[in-house]
Coordinates of C-alpha atoms in Angstrom, one line a residue:
Chain Y
M5 CA -125.2 -127.1 199.0
V6 CA -126.5 -124.3 196.8
S7 CA -129.2 -125.4 194.4
D8 CA -128.6 -125.7 190.7
E9 CA -131.1 -122.9 190.2
D10 CA -129.3 -120.6 192.6
L11 CA -125.8 -121.5 191.3
V12 CA -126.8 -120.6 187.7
G13 CA -128.3 -117.3 189.1
K14 CA -125.0 -116.5 190.8
F15 CA -123.0 -116.5 187.5
P16 CA -125.1 -114.6 184.9
G17 CA -123.3 -114.5 181.6
Q18 CA -121.3 -117.8 182.2
S19 CA -122.4 -121.0 180.6
L20 CA -123.0 -123.4 183.4
D21 CA -123.7 -127.0 182.8
R22 CA -123.5 -130.4 184.6
D23 CA -119.8 -130.7 183.8
N24 CA -118.6 -127.4 185.2
A25 CA -121.1 -126.9 188.0
A26 CA -118.7 -128.3 190.6
H27 CA -116.1 -125.8 189.5
F28 CA -118.5 -122.9 190.0
R29 CA -119.7 -124.3 193.3
G30 CA -116.0 -124.2 194.4
R31 CA -115.8 -120.6 193.4
L32 CA -118.6 -119.8 195.9
E33 CA -116.3 -121.2 198.6
R34 CA -113.3 -119.4 197.2
R35 CA -111.7 -122.7 196.2
L36 CA -110.3 -123.1 192.7
L37 CA -111.3 -126.6 191.6
I38 CA -109.8 -128.2 188.5
N39 CA -110.8 -131.6 187.2
R40 CA -108.3 -134.4 188.0
C41 CA -108.6 -138.0 186.8
E42 CA -108.8 -140.4 189.8
A43 CA -107.6 -143.3 187.6
C44 CA -104.5 -141.8 185.9
G45 CA -103.9 -138.5 187.8
L46 CA -104.2 -136.2 184.7
W47 CA -105.3 -132.6 185.4
R48 CA -107.5 -131.1 182.7
H49 CA -109.3 -127.8 182.3
P50 CA -111.9 -126.7 181.3
P51 CA -114.1 -129.4 182.9
K52 CA -115.1 -132.4 180.8
P53 CA -117.0 -135.5 181.8
V54 CA -114.2 -138.0 180.9
C55 CA -110.4 -138.1 181.2
P56 CA -109.0 -137.5 177.6
R57 CA -106.0 -139.8 178.4
C58 CA -107.6 -142.9 179.9
W59 CA -111.3 -142.3 179.3
S60 CA -112.1 -142.8 182.9
S61 CA -115.3 -141.0 184.0
S62 CA -113.9 -140.6 187.5
V63 CA -112.8 -137.0 187.1
R64 CA -112.8 -135.3 190.4
P65 CA -112.9 -131.5 190.8
T66 CA -109.8 -131.0 193.0
E67 CA -108.5 -127.9 194.6
V68 CA -105.2 -126.5 193.2
A69 CA -102.7 -124.4 195.1
G70 CA -103.2 -121.4 192.8
T71 CA -99.6 -120.8 192.3
G72 CA -98.0 -120.6 188.8
T73 CA -96.3 -118.5 186.1
I74 CA -97.8 -116.1 183.7
H75 CA -97.8 -117.7 180.2
L76 CA -100.0 -115.3 178.2
L77 CA -100.8 -111.7 179.0
I78 CA -103.0 -109.0 177.5
F79 CA -103.9 -105.5 178.6
L80 CA -107.5 -104.6 177.7
H81 CA -107.8 -100.9 176.7
Q82 CA -111.5 -101.6 176.2
G83 CA -113.8 -104.5 177.0
P84 CA -117.1 -105.6 178.2
P85 CA -118.6 -103.7 181.1
A86 CA -117.8 -105.3 184.4
E87 CA -118.3 -104.1 188.0
G88 CA -115.2 -102.4 189.3
V89 CA -113.4 -102.5 186.0
D90 CA -112.2 -99.2 184.6
Y91 CA -110.4 -99.5 181.3
S92 CA -108.8 -96.1 181.6
K93 CA -106.0 -98.1 183.2
P94 CA -105.6 -101.0 180.9
Y95 CA -106.9 -104.2 182.5
P96 CA -104.4 -107.0 182.7
V97 CA -105.7 -110.5 182.0
A98 CA -103.2 -113.4 182.3
T99 CA -103.3 -117.1 181.4
V100 CA -101.3 -118.7 184.2
E101 CA -99.5 -122.1 183.9
L102 CA -100.4 -123.7 187.2
D103 CA -97.7 -125.6 189.2
E104 CA -99.7 -128.8 189.4
Q105 CA -98.9 -129.9 185.8
P106 CA -97.0 -128.5 182.7
G107 CA -99.5 -127.0 180.3
L108 CA -102.4 -126.8 182.8
R109 CA -103.6 -123.2 182.6
F110 CA -106.2 -121.0 184.2
T111 CA -107.0 -117.4 183.1
G112 CA -107.8 -114.4 185.3
A113 CA -107.1 -110.8 185.9
V114 CA -103.9 -109.7 187.7
M115 CA -104.6 -107.2 190.4
G116 CA -102.7 -105.1 193.0
A117 CA -99.6 -104.4 190.9
P118 CA -98.6 -101.6 188.5
N119 CA -99.1 -102.7 184.9
D120 CA -95.4 -102.3 184.1
A121 CA -94.5 -104.9 186.8
I122 CA -96.8 -107.5 185.2
A123 CA -95.1 -109.7 182.6
I124 CA -95.0 -113.1 181.0
G125 CA -92.7 -115.3 183.2
E126 CA -93.7 -113.6 186.5
R127 CA -94.8 -115.9 189.3
V128 CA -98.3 -115.3 190.7
R129 CA -100.6 -116.6 193.3
L130 CA -104.4 -117.0 193.4
D131 CA -106.6 -114.6 195.3
W132 CA -110.3 -113.8 195.3
I133 CA -112.4 -110.7 195.0
E134 CA -116.1 -110.2 195.0
R135 CA -117.8 -109.1 191.8
A136 CA -121.5 -108.8 191.2
G137 CA -122.3 -110.9 194.3
A138 CA -120.0 -113.8 193.5
P139 CA -116.4 -114.6 194.3
L140 CA -114.0 -114.1 191.3
P141 CA -110.6 -115.8 191.1
I142 CA -107.8 -113.3 190.3
F143 CA -104.0 -113.4 190.5
R144 CA -101.5 -111.3 192.4
L145 CA -97.8 -111.1 191.8
A146 CA -96.1 -113.7 194.1
E147 CA -93.5 -111.3 195.6
E148 CA -96.3 -109.2 197.0
G149 CA -96.3 -111.7 199.9
R150 CA -99.3 -113.4 201.4
R151 CA -101.8 -111.4 203.4
Chain S
M148 CA -101.3 -138.8 161.3
S149 CA -101.8 -136.8 158.2
S150 CA -103.0 -139.2 155.5
S151 CA -101.9 -138.7 151.9
R152 CA -105.2 -140.2 150.7
N153 CA -106.9 -137.6 148.5
P154 CA -109.4 -139.0 146.0
L155 CA -110.9 -135.5 145.7
K156 CA -107.8 -134.2 144.0
D157 CA -108.5 -132.1 140.9
K158 CA -111.9 -133.8 140.5
V159 CA -113.9 -130.8 141.6
A160 CA -113.7 -127.2 140.6
I161 CA -114.8 -123.8 141.6
A162 CA -116.4 -122.7 138.4
G163 CA -117.0 -119.1 139.4
A164 CA -116.8 -116.6 142.2
A165 CA -118.6 -113.3 142.7
T166 CA -118.8 -110.5 145.3
T167 CA -121.0 -107.6 146.2
G168 CA -117.9 -105.7 147.4
F169 CA -117.6 -104.7 151.0
T170 CA -118.3 -101.6 153.1
P171 CA -117.2 -100.8 156.7
H172 CA -120.5 -99.1 157.5
N173 CA -123.9 -100.3 158.4
T174 CA -125.7 -100.4 155.0
E175 CA -129.5 -100.1 154.6
R176 CA -129.3 -103.7 153.2
S177 CA -130.4 -106.9 154.8
H178 CA -128.1 -109.9 155.3
A179 CA -130.3 -111.8 152.8
S180 CA -130.3 -109.1 150.1
L181 CA -126.4 -109.2 150.1
A182 CA -126.4 -113.0 149.8
A183 CA -129.0 -112.8 147.0
E184 CA -126.9 -110.3 145.0
A185 CA -123.7 -112.3 145.1
C186 CA -125.5 -115.6 144.4
I187 CA -127.5 -114.3 141.4
K188 CA -124.3 -112.8 140.1
V189 CA -122.2 -115.9 140.3
I190 CA -125.0 -118.1 138.8
R191 CA -125.3 -115.8 135.8
E192 CA -121.6 -115.4 135.3
C193 CA -121.3 -119.1 135.1
G194 CA -124.1 -119.3 132.5
L195 CA -126.3 -121.3 134.8
T196 CA -129.9 -120.9 136.0
A197 CA -131.6 -121.6 139.3
A198 CA -132.7 -125.0 138.0
D199 CA -129.1 -126.1 137.5
I200 CA -128.3 -125.7 141.2
D201 CA -128.9 -129.0 143.2
G202 CA -126.8 -128.2 146.3
I203 CA -126.5 -125.2 148.6
C204 CA -123.8 -124.7 151.2
G205 CA -123.3 -121.5 153.1
S206 CA -123.0 -119.7 156.4
N207 CA -125.8 -117.2 157.0
P208 CA -128.6 -116.9 156.0
S209 CA -129.7 -120.5 156.1
A210 CA -129.7 -122.8 153.0
P211 CA -133.5 -123.2 153.1
M212 CA -133.9 -119.4 153.2
V213 CA -131.6 -119.0 150.2
Q214 CA -133.3 -121.7 148.3
S215 CA -136.7 -120.1 148.9
M216 CA -135.4 -116.6 148.2
L217 CA -133.8 -117.6 144.8
G218 CA -136.5 -120.0 143.7
I219 CA -134.1 -122.9 143.3
P220 CA -136.6 -125.6 142.5
E221 CA -135.0 -128.7 144.0
V222 CA -131.8 -129.5 145.9
T223 CA -130.5 -133.0 146.9
W224 CA -127.9 -131.7 149.5
F225 CA -127.5 -128.6 151.6
A226 CA -125.5 -127.6 154.7
N227 CA -124.8 -124.5 156.8
L228 CA -121.4 -124.8 158.3
P229 CA -119.2 -122.8 160.7
I230 CA -116.7 -120.5 159.0
P231 CA -113.9 -119.9 158.0
F232 CA -114.9 -120.6 154.4
V233 CA -112.5 -123.4 153.5
N234 CA -115.1 -125.5 155.5
Q235 CA -117.8 -124.7 152.9
V236 CA -115.5 -125.2 149.9
A237 CA -114.1 -128.5 151.3
T238 CA -117.4 -130.0 152.3
A239 CA -119.2 -128.9 149.1
S240 CA -116.4 -130.3 147.1
A241 CA -116.7 -133.6 148.9
A242 CA -120.4 -133.6 148.4
V243 CA -119.9 -133.1 144.6
A244 CA -117.2 -135.7 144.4
A245 CA -119.4 -138.2 146.3
G246 CA -122.4 -137.4 144.1
L247 CA -124.7 -135.9 146.8
A248 CA -125.0 -132.9 144.4
E249 CA -123.6 -131.9 141.1
V250 CA -123.7 -128.1 141.1
V251 CA -123.4 -126.4 144.6
L252 CA -124.1 -122.8 145.3
A253 CA -121.8 -121.8 148.1
Y254 CA -122.0 -118.4 149.8
H255 CA -120.9 -116.3 152.8
T256 CA -122.3 -113.0 153.9
P257 CA -120.2 -111.0 156.3
Y258 CA -122.5 -108.6 158.2
R259 CA -121.9 -106.0 160.8
L260 CA -123.5 -107.4 164.0
P261 CA -123.0 -106.8 167.7
W262 CA -120.5 -109.6 168.0
N263 CA -118.0 -107.8 165.7
T264 CA -118.9 -104.1 166.1
A265 CA -120.9 -102.3 168.7
N266 CA -121.6 -99.7 166.1
S267 CA -124.1 -102.1 164.5
L268 CA -126.4 -101.5 167.5
K269 CA -127.3 -98.1 166.0
D270 CA -129.3 -100.1 163.5
P271 CA -132.4 -101.6 165.2
F272 CA -132.6 -104.3 162.6
R273 CA -129.2 -105.6 163.7
R274 CA -130.0 -105.9 167.4
G275 CA -132.3 -108.9 167.3
G276 CA -131.3 -112.4 168.4
M277 CA -127.9 -111.5 169.7
G278 CA -128.7 -112.2 173.4
M279 CA -127.5 -108.8 174.6
G280 CA -127.7 -110.0 178.2
P281 CA -124.6 -110.2 180.5
G282 CA -121.5 -111.8 178.9
P283 CA -118.8 -113.7 180.6
G284 CA -116.9 -110.6 181.5
P285 CA -113.3 -109.5 180.7
D286 CA -111.4 -112.1 182.7
T287 CA -110.8 -114.6 179.9
V288 CA -108.8 -115.2 176.7
A289 CA -111.5 -117.3 175.1
G290 CA -112.7 -116.3 171.7
A291 CA -111.0 -113.7 169.5
V292 CA -109.1 -112.4 172.5
G293 CA -107.0 -115.6 172.3
Y294 CA -105.0 -114.3 169.4
T295 CA -104.0 -111.2 171.3
A296 CA -102.9 -113.5 174.1
W297 CA -100.7 -115.6 171.9
A298 CA -99.4 -112.5 170.1
S299 CA -98.1 -111.5 173.5
R300 CA -96.4 -114.9 173.9
Y301 CA -94.9 -114.5 170.4
M302 CA -93.4 -111.2 171.3
Y303 CA -92.0 -112.7 174.5
E304 CA -90.5 -115.8 172.9
Y305 CA -89.0 -114.2 169.8
G306 CA -88.6 -110.5 170.7
A307 CA -91.0 -109.6 167.8
K308 CA -91.5 -105.9 167.3
K309 CA -94.8 -104.1 166.8
E310 CA -93.6 -103.1 163.3
H311 CA -93.6 -106.7 162.3
F312 CA -97.3 -106.9 162.8
G313 CA -97.6 -103.6 161.0
Y314 CA -96.0 -105.0 157.8
V315 CA -99.1 -107.3 157.5
A316 CA -101.5 -104.3 157.8
L317 CA -99.6 -102.2 155.4
N318 CA -99.4 -105.0 152.7
G319 CA -103.2 -105.4 153.0
R320 CA -103.9 -101.7 152.6
A321 CA -101.5 -101.3 149.7
N322 CA -103.2 -104.2 147.9
A323 CA -106.8 -103.0 148.8
A324 CA -106.0 -99.8 146.9
R325 CA -106.2 -101.9 143.7
N326 CA -109.3 -103.7 144.7
P327 CA -112.6 -101.9 144.0
A328 CA -114.4 -104.4 146.3
A329 CA -112.3 -103.5 149.3
A330 CA -113.7 -101.6 152.3
M331 CA -110.5 -99.8 153.4
R332 CA -108.5 -98.2 150.5
E333 CA -106.9 -95.0 151.9
P334 CA -103.1 -95.1 152.1
L335 CA -101.7 -96.3 155.4
T336 CA -98.2 -95.5 156.7
M337 CA -96.2 -97.2 159.5
D338 CA -96.6 -94.0 161.6
D339 CA -100.4 -94.3 161.2
Y340 CA -100.2 -98.0 162.2
L341 CA -98.0 -97.4 165.2
S342 CA -100.3 -94.6 166.5
A343 CA -103.6 -96.5 166.0
R344 CA -105.8 -96.9 169.0
M345 CA -104.7 -99.8 171.3
I346 CA -107.6 -102.2 171.8
R347 CA -106.1 -105.1 173.7
W348 CA -102.3 -104.8 174.1
P349 CA -100.3 -105.9 172.1
L350 CA -102.9 -105.6 169.3
C351 CA -104.3 -102.3 168.1
L352 CA -107.3 -101.4 165.9
L353 CA -105.3 -102.0 162.7
D354 CA -104.3 -105.5 163.7
M355 CA -107.9 -106.5 163.7
D356 CA -110.1 -107.2 160.6
V357 CA -112.7 -104.6 159.7
P358 CA -116.3 -105.6 160.2
V359 CA -118.1 -105.2 156.9
D360 CA -121.4 -105.7 155.0
G361 CA -121.2 -107.7 151.8
A362 CA -121.3 -111.2 150.3
D363 CA -119.2 -113.7 148.3
A364 CA -120.7 -116.5 146.3
F365 CA -119.3 -119.5 144.4
I366 CA -120.3 -122.3 142.1
I367 CA -118.7 -125.7 143.0
T368 CA -119.1 -128.5 140.5
T369 CA -117.3 -131.4 138.9
A370 CA -114.2 -130.5 137.0
E371 CA -115.8 -132.0 133.9
R372 CA -119.0 -129.9 134.2
A373 CA -116.9 -126.7 135.0
R374 CA -115.0 -127.0 131.8
D375 CA -118.3 -126.7 129.9
L376 CA -119.3 -123.5 131.7
K377 CA -118.4 -119.9 130.8
L378 CA -115.4 -119.2 133.0
P379 CA -112.1 -121.1 133.4
P380 CA -112.3 -123.5 136.4
A381 CA -110.1 -123.5 139.5
L382 CA -109.5 -127.1 140.5
V383 CA -109.7 -128.1 144.2
H384 CA -106.4 -129.9 144.7
A385 CA -106.2 -130.4 148.4
A386 CA -108.2 -129.2 151.5
V387 CA -107.9 -129.7 155.2
L388 CA -109.5 -128.5 158.5
G389 CA -106.8 -129.1 161.1
M390 CA -107.3 -129.3 164.9
I391 CA -105.6 -130.8 167.9
D392 CA -107.0 -132.0 171.2
H393 CA -105.9 -129.0 173.2
N394 CA -108.1 -126.6 171.2
E395 CA -109.1 -124.2 173.9
E396 CA -107.4 -120.8 173.5
E397 CA -105.7 -120.9 177.0
Q398 CA -104.7 -124.5 176.9
T399 CA -103.1 -124.5 173.4
P400 CA -99.7 -126.2 173.9
A401 CA -97.3 -123.8 172.1
L402 CA -96.8 -121.3 169.4
R403 CA -95.8 -124.1 167.0
D404 CA -98.3 -126.7 168.1
H405 CA -101.9 -126.1 167.2
G406 CA -104.3 -126.6 164.3
Q407 CA -102.0 -124.8 161.8
R408 CA -99.4 -127.5 162.3
V409 CA -101.9 -130.2 161.3
V410 CA -103.0 -128.1 158.3
V411 CA -99.4 -127.8 157.0
E412 CA -98.5 -131.4 157.6
T413 CA -101.7 -132.5 155.8
L414 CA -101.2 -130.3 152.8
K415 CA -97.7 -131.6 152.4
A416 CA -99.1 -135.2 152.5
K417 CA -102.1 -134.6 150.1
S418 CA -100.8 -132.0 147.6
D419 CA -98.5 -132.6 144.6
I420 CA -97.4 -129.0 144.8
G421 CA -94.8 -127.7 147.3
L422 CA -94.4 -124.2 148.6
D423 CA -92.0 -123.4 145.6
G424 CA -95.0 -124.1 143.3
V425 CA -97.3 -121.6 144.9
D426 CA -97.8 -118.5 142.7
V427 CA -100.1 -116.5 145.0
Y428 CA -100.5 -116.9 148.8
F429 CA -103.4 -116.1 151.0
P430 CA -102.5 -116.3 154.7
Y431 CA -105.4 -115.5 157.0
D432 CA -105.2 -112.1 158.6
G433 CA -108.3 -111.7 160.8
F434 CA -105.6 -110.7 163.2
S435 CA -102.2 -109.5 161.8
F436 CA -100.4 -112.0 164.1
I437 CA -102.1 -114.9 162.4
T438 CA -100.3 -114.1 159.2
L439 CA -96.9 -114.0 160.9
S440 CA -97.7 -117.5 162.3
W441 CA -98.8 -118.9 159.0
L442 CA -95.7 -117.6 157.2
E443 CA -93.6 -119.5 159.7
M444 CA -95.7 -122.6 159.8
V445 CA -95.9 -123.2 156.1
G446 CA -92.2 -122.8 155.9
Y447 CA -91.4 -119.5 154.2
C448 CA -89.2 -118.8 157.1
G449 CA -88.2 -120.2 160.5
P450 CA -89.9 -119.8 163.9
G451 CA -89.9 -116.1 165.0
E452 CA -88.5 -115.0 161.7
A453 CA -91.7 -113.7 160.0
G454 CA -91.1 -110.1 160.8
A455 CA -87.6 -110.1 159.3
F456 CA -88.9 -112.2 156.4
L457 CA -91.6 -109.6 155.6
E458 CA -89.1 -106.8 156.0
A459 CA -86.8 -108.5 153.4
N460 CA -89.7 -109.3 151.0
R461 CA -91.6 -106.0 151.0
D462 CA -91.3 -102.8 149.0
P463 CA -90.8 -100.1 151.6
A464 CA -92.1 -97.5 149.2
T465 CA -95.5 -99.2 148.7
G466 CA -95.7 -101.6 151.7
R467 CA -96.5 -104.4 149.3
V468 CA -95.1 -107.8 150.0
L469 CA -93.8 -110.0 147.1
I470 CA -92.4 -113.2 148.5
N471 CA -89.1 -114.1 146.9
G472 CA -89.8 -111.3 144.4
R473 CA -92.6 -113.3 142.9
V474 CA -95.5 -114.3 145.1
P475 CA -98.1 -111.7 146.2
M476 CA -99.6 -112.1 149.7
N477 CA -103.4 -111.3 149.9
P478 CA -103.5 -109.3 146.7
H479 CA -107.1 -108.3 147.4
G480 CA -106.2 -106.6 150.7
G481 CA -107.1 -109.5 153.1
A482 CA -109.4 -109.3 156.0
L483 CA -107.6 -106.3 157.4
S484 CA -108.4 -104.1 154.4
E485 CA -110.8 -105.7 152.0
G486 CA -112.9 -106.7 155.0
G487 CA -113.5 -109.4 157.5
T488 CA -114.9 -112.1 155.3
Q489 CA -113.8 -115.1 157.4
G490 CA -111.9 -116.5 154.4
S491 CA -114.4 -116.1 151.6
G492 CA -112.6 -113.1 150.2
H493 CA -109.3 -114.9 150.3
I494 CA -110.8 -117.8 148.3
R495 CA -112.7 -115.6 145.9
E496 CA -109.5 -113.7 145.0
A497 CA -107.6 -117.0 144.7
V498 CA -110.2 -118.2 142.2
H499 CA -110.1 -114.9 140.2
Q500 CA -106.2 -115.0 140.2
L501 CA -106.3 -118.5 138.7
Q502 CA -109.0 -117.5 136.2
G503 CA -107.0 -114.5 135.1
L504 CA -109.9 -112.2 136.2
A505 CA -108.1 -110.2 138.9
G506 CA -107.7 -107.0 136.9
E507 CA -104.8 -104.8 137.8
R508 CA -104.0 -107.2 140.7
Q509 CA -103.5 -110.1 138.3
T510 CA -100.4 -112.2 139.1
P511 CA -98.8 -113.1 135.8
D512 CA -99.4 -116.8 134.9
A513 CA -100.8 -117.7 138.3
R514 CA -101.3 -121.5 138.2
T515 CA -101.4 -122.4 141.9
A516 CA -102.9 -120.6 144.9
L517 CA -102.4 -121.5 148.5
V518 CA -105.0 -120.4 151.1
T519 CA -104.3 -120.9 154.8
A520 CA -107.4 -119.7 156.5
G521 CA -108.2 -119.3 160.1
G522 CA -106.2 -119.3 163.2
F523 CA -104.9 -121.7 165.8
F524 CA -107.6 -123.3 167.9
F525 CA -110.7 -124.7 166.1
N526 CA -110.5 -123.0 162.7
A527 CA -107.2 -123.7 161.1
Q528 CA -107.8 -124.6 157.4
G529 CA -105.8 -125.1 154.2
L530 CA -106.8 -125.1 150.6
V531 CA -104.7 -125.6 147.4
L532 CA -106.3 -124.5 144.2
R533 CA -104.9 -125.0 140.7
K534 CA -105.7 -123.5 137.3
G535 CA -107.9 -125.9 135.4

């Protein structure tokens, strides 16, 4: 397992702590881990040390399928510098409602589709790219088909 | 959930409010010098001296720094709280009502810094302490971006048009023309608005408040003490900071279910005055979309109707909104045109309107002001002020 020191070093600019470290370790293996309560089954993101519904501290980072529906969508015409991001084509960022539970959402860029095909309500699936030496979760439109 | 308990009601007053005015450029002034100017002005306008102040409540700079800078001999309570500024007013009022202090100096100093404008980096004195290392990158809707994300959802659910957001911007600019303290006073047309630079679709430059240098300052004391001071008091009638458990931008349940819902329910429970009794309204407009949401949440119109409501309640010639032919909306120009004051400008203008000190912007016989500050997630706030 990658050390805490190396894990933090892999994600400069992100605020890593003991509660979200497992999520970021999952990213290094290209697995999207979301906390799920072992006592009552509730999914909750971002990571917290207890379940907000039953207050159990048995919250287990659990892999999700990565399929879902675009709930919020923006196109960045400018933004923070990031490797491989060129805002001359507006950069689509979507908050995706995951299939595991109503209201459970995860945010990432949408790639591999023309911007005018990306819209709220579209089905997407998780994929991974490499950015600045670490895997980054992104979404692709579902009808693209699996590689 | 919203308790009607409100022992604070009308017991505490804002005795005075002062501003430096705002500019959308990097001034040669320090953060502290702007705070000092506004604080000294409001203390003098109230007929007080430094020795009368026994509480300090602000944003930046810190209360200890302000006390030392202004030579305030002794305080018995102080706090530096997150904005928007209803937080400072509510907490200082509670401190006065509880007897932690009797005369509180409250202040906020909007300042152009790298978090709100990259242009501030041209001034070496504004670069310090901002941790200009790598940020979290663009793949997020956390922070201010969250409002753009929910604006997209609003357009999707209700078919809102870009012009609907524009009505908010045009009202602010028309009102700022009558406010000498405002940063942006040149006329603005719908064509100007629609052709403004897109920043994050669906919001453009003119949907976002303008980063400014300046300061607002207030004196908050007992209603009794305020009546003995130089200016007419504005009574704190009800205040609330509303928040729900899903307060992360991406996890917020729905367009009608977030902190603003709690604010409105709580004001209804705590205030004796309904929406019909409001004479001047201050919906937050740090992003134009937030104003549309507030108009619907407080009940001026139904879900998704704010655009049509503004269209029906605005003068197309001036762009100015007069709700039901009577109630001005952000008569100072709001965050979009007076400047991004994180609510202090809205509250300052509410006080001036109730004091009858709003100059050519004065609402005739303004007796009640409603301020709904902040947005959805962890900063939705409400404040009802009454003429003393």
